PDB file of C-alpha atoms and ligand atoms in Angstrom:
ATOM      1  CA  UNK A1460     -38.906 311.965  47.836  1.00 41.00           C
ATOM      2  CA  UNK A1461     -37.278 308.520  47.932  1.00 67.00           C
ATOM      3  CA  UNK A1462     -33.706 307.977  46.798  1.00 85.00           C
ATOM      4  CA  UNK A1463     -33.060 305.856  44.302  1.00 95.00           C
ATOM      5  CA  UNK A1464     -31.261 302.613  45.918  1.00 97.00           C
ATOM      6  CA  UNK A1465     -27.529 302.558  45.837  1.00 98.00           C
ATOM      7  CA  UNK A1466     -26.090 299.162  44.962  1.00 98.00           C
ATOM      8  CA  UNK A1467     -22.024 299.199  45.178  1.00 98.00           C
ATOM      9  CA  UNK A1468     -19.915 296.043  44.433  1.00 98.00           C
ATOM     10  CA  UNK A1469     -17.052 295.899  46.316  1.00 98.00           C
ATOM     11  CA  UNK A1470     -14.234 293.621  44.258  1.00 98.00           C
ATOM     12  CA  UNK A1471     -11.696 293.612  47.379  1.00 98.00           C
ATOM     13  CA  UNK A1472      -8.272 291.818  45.753  1.00 98.00           C
ATOM     14  CA  UNK A1473     -10.218 290.064  42.900  1.00 98.00           C
ATOM     15  CA  UNK A1474      -9.983 290.988  39.367  1.00 96.00           C
ATOM     16  CA  UNK A1475      -7.407 291.425  36.441  1.00 97.00           C
ATOM     17  CA  UNK A1476      -8.348 292.657  33.211  1.00 97.00           C
ATOM     18  CA  UNK A1477     -10.243 289.543  32.254  1.00 96.00           C
ATOM     19  CA  UNK A1478     -12.906 290.627  35.025  1.00 96.00           C
ATOM     20  CA  UNK A1479     -13.688 293.963  32.632  1.00 97.00           C
ATOM     21  CA  UNK A1480     -16.171 291.857  30.486  1.00 97.00           C
ATOM     22  CA  UNK A1481     -18.301 291.422  33.867  1.00 98.00           C
ATOM     23  CA  UNK A1482     -17.804 295.029  34.557  1.00 98.00           C
ATOM     24  CA  UNK A1483     -19.468 295.715  31.183  1.00 98.00           C
ATOM     25  CA  UNK A1484     -22.277 293.705  31.780  1.00 97.00           C
ATOM     26  CA  UNK A1485     -23.042 295.103  34.903  1.00 97.00           C
ATOM     27  CA  UNK A1486     -23.071 298.501  33.154  1.00 97.00           C
ATOM     28  CA  UNK A1487     -25.275 297.398  30.473  1.00 96.00           C
ATOM     29  CA  UNK A1488     -27.947 296.091  32.895  1.00 94.00           C
ATOM     30  CA  UNK A1489     -27.460 299.248  34.418  1.00 92.00           C
ATOM     31  CA  UNK A1490     -28.240 301.195  31.765  1.00 91.00           C
ATOM     32  CA  UNK A1491     -32.224 299.441  31.584  1.00 92.00           C
ATOM     33  CA  UNK A1492     -32.732 299.766  35.402  1.00 92.00           C
ATOM     34  CA  UNK A1493     -32.752 303.025  36.156  1.00 93.00           C
ATOM     35  CA  UNK A1494     -34.377 302.786  39.365  1.00 94.00           C
ATOM     36  CA  UNK A1495     -31.201 301.918  40.924  1.00 97.00           C
ATOM     37  CA  UNK A1496     -28.223 303.742  41.318  1.00 97.00           C
ATOM     38  CA  UNK A1497     -24.985 300.882  40.724  1.00 98.00           C
ATOM     39  CA  UNK A1498     -21.370 301.315  41.448  1.00 98.00           C
ATOM     40  CA  UNK A1499     -18.704 298.715  41.212  1.00 98.00           C
ATOM     41  CA  UNK A1500     -15.313 299.722  43.423  1.00 98.00           C
ATOM     42  CA  UNK A1501     -12.346 297.439  41.846  1.00 98.00           C
ATOM     43  CA  UNK A1502      -8.717 296.785  42.971  1.00 98.00           C
ATOM     44  CA  UNK A1503      -6.967 300.128  42.322  1.00 98.00           C
ATOM     45  CA  UNK A1504      -5.294 298.488  39.310  1.00 98.00           C
ATOM     46  CA  UNK A1505      -8.719 298.271  37.532  1.00 98.00           C
ATOM     47  CA  UNK A1506     -10.132 301.476  38.417  1.00 98.00           C
ATOM     48  CA  UNK A1507      -9.318 303.410  35.270  1.00 98.00           C
ATOM     49  CA  UNK A1508     -10.150 301.147  33.104  1.00 98.00           C
ATOM     50  CA  UNK A1509     -13.406 299.995  34.474  1.00 98.00           C
ATOM     51  CA  UNK A1510     -14.118 303.828  34.284  1.00 98.00           C
ATOM     52  CA  UNK A1511     -13.038 303.334  30.549  1.00 97.00           C
ATOM     53  CA  UNK A1512     -15.651 300.483  29.922  1.00 95.00           C
ATOM     54  CA  UNK A1513     -18.457 300.883  32.166  1.00 96.00           C
ATOM     55  CA  UNK A1514     -19.464 304.562  31.251  1.00 94.00           C
ATOM     56  CA  UNK A1515     -23.123 304.643  33.218  1.00 96.00           C
ATOM     57  CA  UNK A1516     -22.287 303.008  36.461  1.00 98.00           C
ATOM     58  CA  UNK A1517     -20.193 305.077  39.502  1.00 98.00           C
ATOM     59  CA  UNK A1518     -16.634 303.618  39.637  1.00 98.00           C
ATOM     60  CA  UNK A1519     -14.518 303.874  43.125  1.00 98.00           C
ATOM     61  CA  UNK A1520     -11.891 302.499  45.072  1.00 98.00           C
ATOM     62  CA  UNK A1521     -11.194 300.528  47.842  1.00 98.00           C
ATOM     63  CA  UNK A1522      -9.331 303.020  50.239  1.00 98.00           C
ATOM     64  CA  UNK A1523      -7.024 305.981  50.014  1.00 98.00           C
ATOM     65  CA  UNK A1524      -4.093 307.463  52.236  1.00 98.00           C
ATOM     66  CA  UNK A1525      -5.137 310.418  53.797  1.00 98.00           C
ATOM     67  CA  UNK A1526      -1.891 312.621  52.689  1.00 98.00           C
ATOM     68  CA  UNK A1527      -2.144 314.124  49.145  1.00 98.00           C
ATOM     69  CA  UNK A1528       1.188 312.594  48.438  1.00 97.00           C
ATOM     70  CA  UNK A1529       4.540 312.021  49.715  1.00 98.00           C
ATOM     71  CA  UNK A1530       6.900 309.520  50.595  1.00 98.00           C
ATOM     72  CA  UNK A1531       4.169 306.551  51.222  1.00 98.00           C
ATOM     73  CA  UNK A1532       5.500 303.771  49.262  1.00 98.00           C
ATOM     74  CA  UNK A1533       2.915 301.607  47.830  1.00 97.00           C
ATOM     75  CA  UNK A1534      -0.133 303.888  48.471  1.00 98.00           C
ATOM     76  CA  UNK A1535      -2.011 305.590  46.770  1.00 98.00           C
ATOM     77  CA  UNK A1536      -3.871 309.059  47.763  1.00 98.00           C
ATOM     78  CA  UNK A1537      -7.108 310.545  47.024  1.00 98.00           C
ATOM     79  CA  UNK A1538      -6.227 312.961  44.361  1.00 98.00           C
ATOM     80  CA  UNK A1539      -4.417 310.125  42.444  1.00 98.00           C
ATOM     81  CA  UNK A1540      -7.755 307.968  42.441  1.00 98.00           C
ATOM     82  CA  UNK A1541      -9.675 311.788  41.205  1.00 98.00           C
ATOM     83  CA  UNK A1542      -7.415 311.350  38.261  1.00 98.00           C
ATOM     84  CA  UNK A1543      -7.966 307.818  37.487  1.00 98.00           C
ATOM     85  CA  UNK A1544     -11.453 308.253  36.989  1.00 98.00           C
ATOM     86  CA  UNK A1545     -12.470 307.460  40.658  1.00 98.00           C
ATOM     87  CA  UNK A1546     -16.014 309.224  41.707  1.00 98.00           C
ATOM     88  CA  UNK A1547     -15.957 307.776  45.479  1.00 98.00           C
ATOM     89  CA  UNK A1548     -13.787 305.867  47.815  1.00 98.00           C
ATOM     90  CA  UNK A1549     -14.603 303.424  50.529  1.00 98.00           C
ATOM     91  CA  UNK A1550     -12.923 303.846  53.879  1.00 98.00           C
ATOM     92  CA  UNK A1551     -13.118 302.157  57.269  1.00 98.00           C
ATOM     93  CA  UNK A1552     -13.823 298.730  55.931  1.00 98.00           C
ATOM     94  CA  UNK A1553     -13.581 296.077  58.283  1.00 98.00           C
ATOM     95  CA  UNK A1554     -10.623 294.251  56.398  1.00 98.00           C
ATOM     96  CA  UNK A1555      -8.639 297.669  56.348  1.00 98.00           C
ATOM     97  CA  UNK A1556      -9.486 297.959  60.111  1.00 98.00           C
ATOM     98  CA  UNK A1557      -8.364 294.578  60.965  1.00 97.00           C
ATOM     99  CA  UNK A1558      -5.685 293.876  58.612  1.00 98.00           C
ATOM    100  CA  UNK A1559      -3.661 296.995  58.596  1.00 97.00           C
ATOM    101  CA  UNK A1560      -4.720 298.339  61.998  1.00 97.00           C
ATOM    102  CA  UNK A1561      -6.946 301.135  60.871  1.00 98.00           C
ATOM    103  CA  UNK A1562      -8.718 303.323  63.856  1.00 98.00           C
ATOM    104  CA  UNK A1563     -11.230 305.374  63.283  1.00 98.00           C
ATOM    105  CA  UNK A1564      -8.862 308.657  63.465  1.00 98.00           C
ATOM    106  CA  UNK A1565      -7.274 307.179  60.532  1.00 98.00           C
ATOM    107  CA  UNK A1566     -10.779 306.621  59.212  1.00 98.00           C
ATOM    108  CA  UNK A1567     -11.646 309.737  59.682  1.00 98.00           C
ATOM    109  CA  UNK A1568      -8.823 311.561  57.984  1.00 98.00           C
ATOM    110  CA  UNK A1569      -8.678 309.233  55.092  1.00 98.00           C
ATOM    111  CA  UNK A1570     -12.706 310.471  54.672  1.00 98.00           C
ATOM    112  CA  UNK A1571     -11.725 314.088  55.116  1.00 98.00           C
ATOM    113  CA  UNK A1572      -8.568 313.925  52.244  1.00 98.00           C
ATOM    114  CA  UNK A1573     -11.415 311.935  50.126  1.00 98.00           C
ATOM    115  CA  UNK A1574     -13.602 315.049  50.099  1.00 98.00           C
ATOM    116  CA  UNK A1575     -10.976 317.413  49.854  1.00 98.00           C
ATOM    117  CA  UNK A1576     -10.068 315.656  46.514  1.00 98.00           C
ATOM    118  CA  UNK A1577     -13.389 316.058  45.106  1.00 98.00           C
ATOM    119  CA  UNK A1578     -14.353 312.212  45.422  1.00 98.00           C
ATOM    120  CA  UNK A1579     -17.892 310.943  47.241  1.00 98.00           C
ATOM    121  CA  UNK A1580     -16.950 309.101  50.274  1.00 98.00           C
ATOM    122  CA  UNK A1581     -18.418 305.793  51.819  1.00 98.00           C
ATOM    123  CA  UNK A1582     -17.649 305.165  55.264  1.00 98.00           C
ATOM    124  CA  UNK A1583     -17.997 301.591  56.891  1.00 98.00           C
ATOM    125  CA  UNK A1584     -18.820 300.437  60.300  1.00 98.00           C
ATOM    126  CA  UNK A1585     -19.945 297.175  61.810  1.00 98.00           C
ATOM    127  CA  UNK A1586     -19.652 295.425  65.038  1.00 98.00           C
ATOM    128  CA  UNK A1587     -17.877 292.149  65.981  1.00 97.00           C
ATOM    129  CA  UNK A1588     -19.941 288.975  66.880  1.00 97.00           C
ATOM    130  CA  UNK A1589     -18.790 289.374  70.674  1.00 98.00           C
ATOM    131  CA  UNK A1590     -19.781 292.898  70.781  1.00 98.00           C
ATOM    132  CA  UNK A1591     -23.241 291.662  68.911  1.00 97.00           C
ATOM    133  CA  UNK A1592     -23.656 288.860  71.480  1.00 97.00           C
ATOM    134  CA  UNK A1593     -22.731 291.094  74.578  1.00 98.00           C
ATOM    135  CA  UNK A1594     -25.733 293.186  73.194  1.00 97.00           C
ATOM    136  CA  UNK A1595     -23.453 296.223  72.761  1.00 98.00           C
ATOM    137  CA  UNK A1596     -23.717 296.630  68.719  1.00 98.00           C
ATOM    138  CA  UNK A1597     -26.064 299.622  68.718  1.00 98.00           C
ATOM    139  CA  UNK A1598     -23.657 301.562  71.010  1.00 98.00           C
ATOM    140  CA  UNK A1599     -20.224 300.319  69.689  1.00 98.00           C
ATOM    141  CA  UNK A1600     -21.368 301.375  65.830  1.00 98.00           C
ATOM    142  CA  UNK A1601     -22.773 304.638  66.610  1.00 98.00           C
ATOM    143  CA  UNK A1602     -19.542 305.741  68.480  1.00 98.00           C
ATOM    144  CA  UNK A1603     -17.282 303.860  65.532  1.00 98.00           C
ATOM    145  CA  UNK A1604     -19.102 306.174  63.063  1.00 98.00           C
ATOM    146  CA  UNK A1605     -19.191 309.083  65.184  1.00 97.00           C
ATOM    147  CA  UNK A1606     -15.040 308.983  65.069  1.00 98.00           C
ATOM    148  CA  UNK A1607     -14.857 307.816  61.675  1.00 98.00           C
ATOM    149  CA  UNK A1608     -17.060 310.505  60.253  1.00 98.00           C
ATOM    150  CA  UNK A1609     -15.366 313.722  58.615  1.00 97.00           C
ATOM    151  CA  UNK A1610     -15.190 316.570  61.202  1.00 95.00           C
ATOM    152  CA  UNK A1611     -17.094 319.272  58.528  1.00 94.00           C
ATOM    153  CA  UNK A1612     -20.814 319.139  59.010  1.00 93.00           C
ATOM    154  CA  UNK A1613     -20.939 320.325  55.535  1.00 93.00           C
ATOM    155  CA  UNK A1614     -20.423 317.207  53.633  1.00 95.00           C
ATOM    156  CA  UNK A1615     -23.377 314.956  54.252  1.00 96.00           C
ATOM    157  CA  UNK A1616     -24.224 315.049  50.248  1.00 96.00           C
ATOM    158  CA  UNK A1617     -21.073 313.492  49.544  1.00 97.00           C
ATOM    159  CA  UNK A1618     -21.589 310.983  51.966  1.00 98.00           C
ATOM    160  CA  UNK A1619     -22.542 307.279  52.393  1.00 98.00           C
ATOM    161  CA  UNK A1620     -22.451 305.008  55.353  1.00 98.00           C
ATOM    162  CA  UNK A1621     -22.322 301.275  55.163  1.00 98.00           C
ATOM    163  CA  UNK A1622     -23.670 299.249  57.910  1.00 98.00           C
ATOM    164  CA  UNK A1623     -21.262 295.700  57.630  1.00 98.00           C
ATOM    165  CA  UNK A1624     -21.237 293.407  60.849  1.00 98.00           C
ATOM    166  CA  UNK A1625     -18.070 291.822  60.773  1.00 98.00           C
ATOM    167  CA  UNK A1626     -19.401 288.621  61.458  1.00 97.00           C
ATOM    168  CA  UNK A1627     -21.851 288.976  58.495  1.00 98.00           C
ATOM    169  CA  UNK A1628     -19.070 289.453  55.976  1.00 97.00           C
ATOM    170  CA  UNK A1629     -18.414 286.403  53.550  1.00 96.00           C
ATOM    171  CA  UNK A1630     -20.107 284.301  56.039  1.00 97.00           C
ATOM    172  CA  UNK A1631     -23.169 283.509  54.358  1.00 96.00           C
ATOM    173  CA  UNK A1632     -24.744 284.718  57.655  1.00 96.00           C
ATOM    174  CA  UNK A1633     -26.771 287.885  57.750  1.00 96.00           C
ATOM    175  CA  UNK A1634     -28.484 289.543  60.803  1.00 96.00           C
ATOM    176  CA  UNK A1635     -32.475 289.691  61.458  1.00 97.00           C
ATOM    177  CA  UNK A1636     -34.620 292.358  59.361  1.00 97.00           C
ATOM    178  CA  UNK A1637     -35.337 293.602  62.931  1.00 97.00           C
ATOM    179  CA  UNK A1638     -31.806 293.767  63.874  1.00 97.00           C
ATOM    180  CA  UNK A1639     -30.442 295.886  60.555  1.00 98.00           C
ATOM    181  CA  UNK A1640     -33.507 298.293  61.048  1.00 97.00           C
ATOM    182  CA  UNK A1641     -32.704 298.865  64.562  1.00 97.00           C
ATOM    183  CA  UNK A1642     -29.171 299.950  63.831  1.00 98.00           C
ATOM    184  CA  UNK A1643     -30.120 301.949  60.596  1.00 98.00           C
ATOM    185  CA  UNK A1644     -32.541 303.695  62.674  1.00 97.00           C
ATOM    186  CA  UNK A1645     -29.722 304.317  65.195  1.00 98.00           C
ATOM    187  CA  UNK A1646     -27.177 305.426  62.582  1.00 98.00           C
ATOM    188  CA  UNK A1647     -29.953 307.874  61.086  1.00 98.00           C
ATOM    189  CA  UNK A1648     -30.477 309.370  64.660  1.00 97.00           C
ATOM    190  CA  UNK A1649     -26.807 309.937  64.822  1.00 97.00           C
ATOM    191  CA  UNK A1650     -26.435 311.777  61.518  1.00 97.00           C
ATOM    192  CA  UNK A1651     -29.396 313.597  61.933  1.00 97.00           C
ATOM    193  CA  UNK A1652     -27.573 314.739  65.321  1.00 97.00           C
ATOM    194  CA  UNK A1653     -24.506 315.512  63.458  1.00 96.00           C
ATOM    195  CA  UNK A1654     -25.684 317.036  59.986  1.00 97.00           C
ATOM    196  CA  UNK A1655     -29.514 318.429  61.163  1.00 97.00           C
ATOM    197  CA  UNK A1656     -31.811 317.865  58.334  1.00 96.00           C
ATOM    198  CA  UNK A1657     -29.088 317.140  55.463  1.00 97.00           C
ATOM    199  CA  UNK A1658     -28.876 313.952  57.946  1.00 97.00           C
ATOM    200  CA  UNK A1659     -31.699 312.585  56.363  1.00 96.00           C
ATOM    201  CA  UNK A1660     -30.502 312.409  53.480  1.00 95.00           C
ATOM    202  CA  UNK A1661     -27.159 310.465  53.552  1.00 97.00           C
ATOM    203  CA  UNK A1662     -27.545 306.807  52.280  1.00 97.00           C
ATOM    204  CA  UNK A1663     -26.999 304.167  54.773  1.00 98.00           C
ATOM    205  CA  UNK A1664     -26.041 300.921  52.941  1.00 98.00           C
ATOM    206  CA  UNK A1665     -26.102 297.371  54.910  1.00 98.00           C
ATOM    207  CA  UNK A1666     -23.337 295.014  53.595  1.00 98.00           C
ATOM    208  CA  UNK A1667     -22.520 291.477  54.507  1.00 98.00           C
ATOM    209  CA  UNK A1668     -23.586 288.227  52.753  1.00 98.00           C
ATOM    210  CA  UNK A1669     -26.070 290.465  50.386  1.00 98.00           C
ATOM    211  CA  UNK A1670     -27.077 287.787  47.818  1.00 98.00           C
ATOM    212  CA  UNK A1671     -29.563 287.797  45.229  1.00 97.00           C
ATOM    213  CA  UNK A1672     -32.298 285.623  47.146  1.00 97.00           C
ATOM    214  CA  UNK A1673     -31.937 287.591  50.116  1.00 97.00           C
ATOM    215  CA  UNK A1674     -31.549 291.358  48.890  1.00 98.00           C
ATOM    216  CA  UNK A1675     -35.282 292.017  49.158  1.00 97.00           C
ATOM    217  CA  UNK A1676     -35.760 291.341  52.461  1.00 97.00           C
ATOM    218  CA  UNK A1677     -32.679 293.034  53.537  1.00 97.00           C
ATOM    219  CA  UNK A1678     -33.239 295.931  51.137  1.00 97.00           C
ATOM    220  CA  UNK A1679     -36.521 296.336  52.637  1.00 95.00           C
ATOM    221  CA  UNK A1680     -35.627 296.873  56.211  1.00 94.00           C
ATOM    222  CA  UNK A1681     -35.991 300.592  57.813  1.00 91.00           C
ATOM    223  CA  UNK A1682     -33.587 302.785  56.788  1.00 94.00           C
ATOM    224  CA  UNK A1683     -31.901 300.765  54.452  1.00 97.00           C
ATOM    225  CA  UNK A1684     -30.870 302.637  51.286  1.00 97.00           C
ATOM    226  CA  UNK A1685     -28.950 300.188  49.384  1.00 98.00           C
ATOM    227  CA  UNK A1686     -25.813 297.256  50.117  1.00 98.00           C
ATOM    228  CA  UNK A1687     -22.353 297.327  49.678  1.00 98.00           C
ATOM    229  CA  UNK A1688     -21.737 293.536  47.825  1.00 98.00           C
ATOM    230  CA  UNK A1689     -18.578 292.198  48.342  1.00 98.00           C
ATOM    231  CA  UNK A1690     -18.433 287.989  46.715  1.00 98.00           C
ATOM    232  CA  UNK A1691     -21.641 288.637  45.170  1.00 98.00           C
ATOM    233  CA  UNK A1692     -20.713 291.488  43.048  1.00 98.00           C
ATOM    234  CA  UNK A1693     -17.884 289.596  41.132  1.00 98.00           C
ATOM    235  CA  UNK A1694     -20.079 288.502  38.468  1.00 97.00           C
ATOM    236  CA  UNK A1695     -22.681 289.863  36.379  1.00 97.00           C
ATOM    237  CA  UNK A1696     -25.368 287.611  37.010  1.00 97.00           C
ATOM    238  CA  UNK A1697     -25.017 287.496  40.894  1.00 97.00           C
ATOM    239  CA  UNK A1698     -24.690 291.322  41.296  1.00 98.00           C
ATOM    240  CA  UNK A1699     -27.559 291.916  38.867  1.00 97.00           C
ATOM    241  CA  UNK A1700     -29.867 289.511  40.633  1.00 97.00           C
ATOM    242  CA  UNK A1701     -29.139 292.234  43.437  1.00 98.00           C
ATOM    243  CA  UNK A1702     -29.863 295.137  41.275  1.00 97.00           C
ATOM    244  CA  UNK A1703     -32.853 293.675  39.993  1.00 96.00           C
ATOM    245  CA  UNK A1704     -34.231 292.958  43.397  1.00 96.00           C
ATOM    246  CA  UNK A1705     -33.087 296.916  44.563  1.00 97.00           C
ATOM    247  CA  UNK A1706     -35.611 297.724  41.413  1.00 95.00           C
ATOM    248  CA  UNK A1707     -38.377 295.794  42.799  1.00 92.00           C
ATOM    249  CA  UNK A1708     -38.032 293.297  39.813  1.00 84.00           C
ATOM    250  CA  UNK A1709     -38.633 289.934  40.630  1.00 63.00           C
ATOM    251  CA  UNK A1710     -36.261 287.326  39.491  1.00 57.00           C
ATOM    252  CA  UNK A1711     -37.957 283.822  39.674  1.00 53.00           C
TER     253      UNK A1711
HETATM  254  P1  PGA B 180     -19.698 290.167  51.401  1.00 70.83           P
HETATM  255  O1  PGA B 180     -18.760 291.457  51.682  1.00 70.83           O
HETATM  256  O2  PGA B 180     -21.122 290.160  50.833  1.00 70.83           O
HETATM  257  O3  PGA B 180     -18.657 289.126  50.300  1.00 70.83           O
HETATM  258  O4  PGA B 180     -19.882 289.603  52.584  1.00 70.83           O
HETATM  259  C1  PGA B 180     -19.121 292.801  51.711  1.00 70.83           C
HETATM  260  C2  PGA B 180     -17.976 293.259  52.310  1.00 70.83           C
HETATM  261  O5  PGA B 180     -17.488 293.362  52.667  1.00 70.83           O
HETATM  262  O6  PGA B 180     -18.381 294.717  51.444  1.00 70.83           O
END
């Protein structure tokens, strides 16, 4: 049976408590739109409050440290996230990879730490514009994913993959539906190679400039199981446009 589309909002470094009203509005809409699984990843400072204010949607974080605890000033561990009410964590976002020099190996260790803490994990991968132009996108992304996934072959049900072309994030540019389909099929093949049959059930999200007016088309691409949404998740109004598109409801 087909899974419900999974629509995840990544608030990045946006949001103070004043934004909890947006989370509440998203939560209320999710109550009605049961055909879609909705989640938000606010900044660390809002994880606990979002969990309390929004009882139905998933709530997660945008990063974690690979260690359980220790002398790592300013970092947050996966068990801390679990304790604050998070149900999942995003790892390997391209902004973490570029701003903090995160390698595939570090991303893998973070994913493993998250699983060990009982969190679900969204592992992000994506090619640069130069890699796309050089015709290497599929090769680059599947290799990146292979090296970023947890070593265990027993965690498929806790795993989501997000394909986010770096050049499409925050730019308003999106790949063609054919390119998205090609990439998602390649990712699916890689997942089935690693996890066997369970690899068929791992959701593969598309991310990068998803908006209410392009969501239906992108979500309709082959093997796209949902979306990871940045800018358009910051207000309930635009995020709901995407959730409605995922539910197959016309927003015109
Ligand atoms: P965007 O960000 O929707 O603002 O392009 C997506 C992401 O980085 O997850």
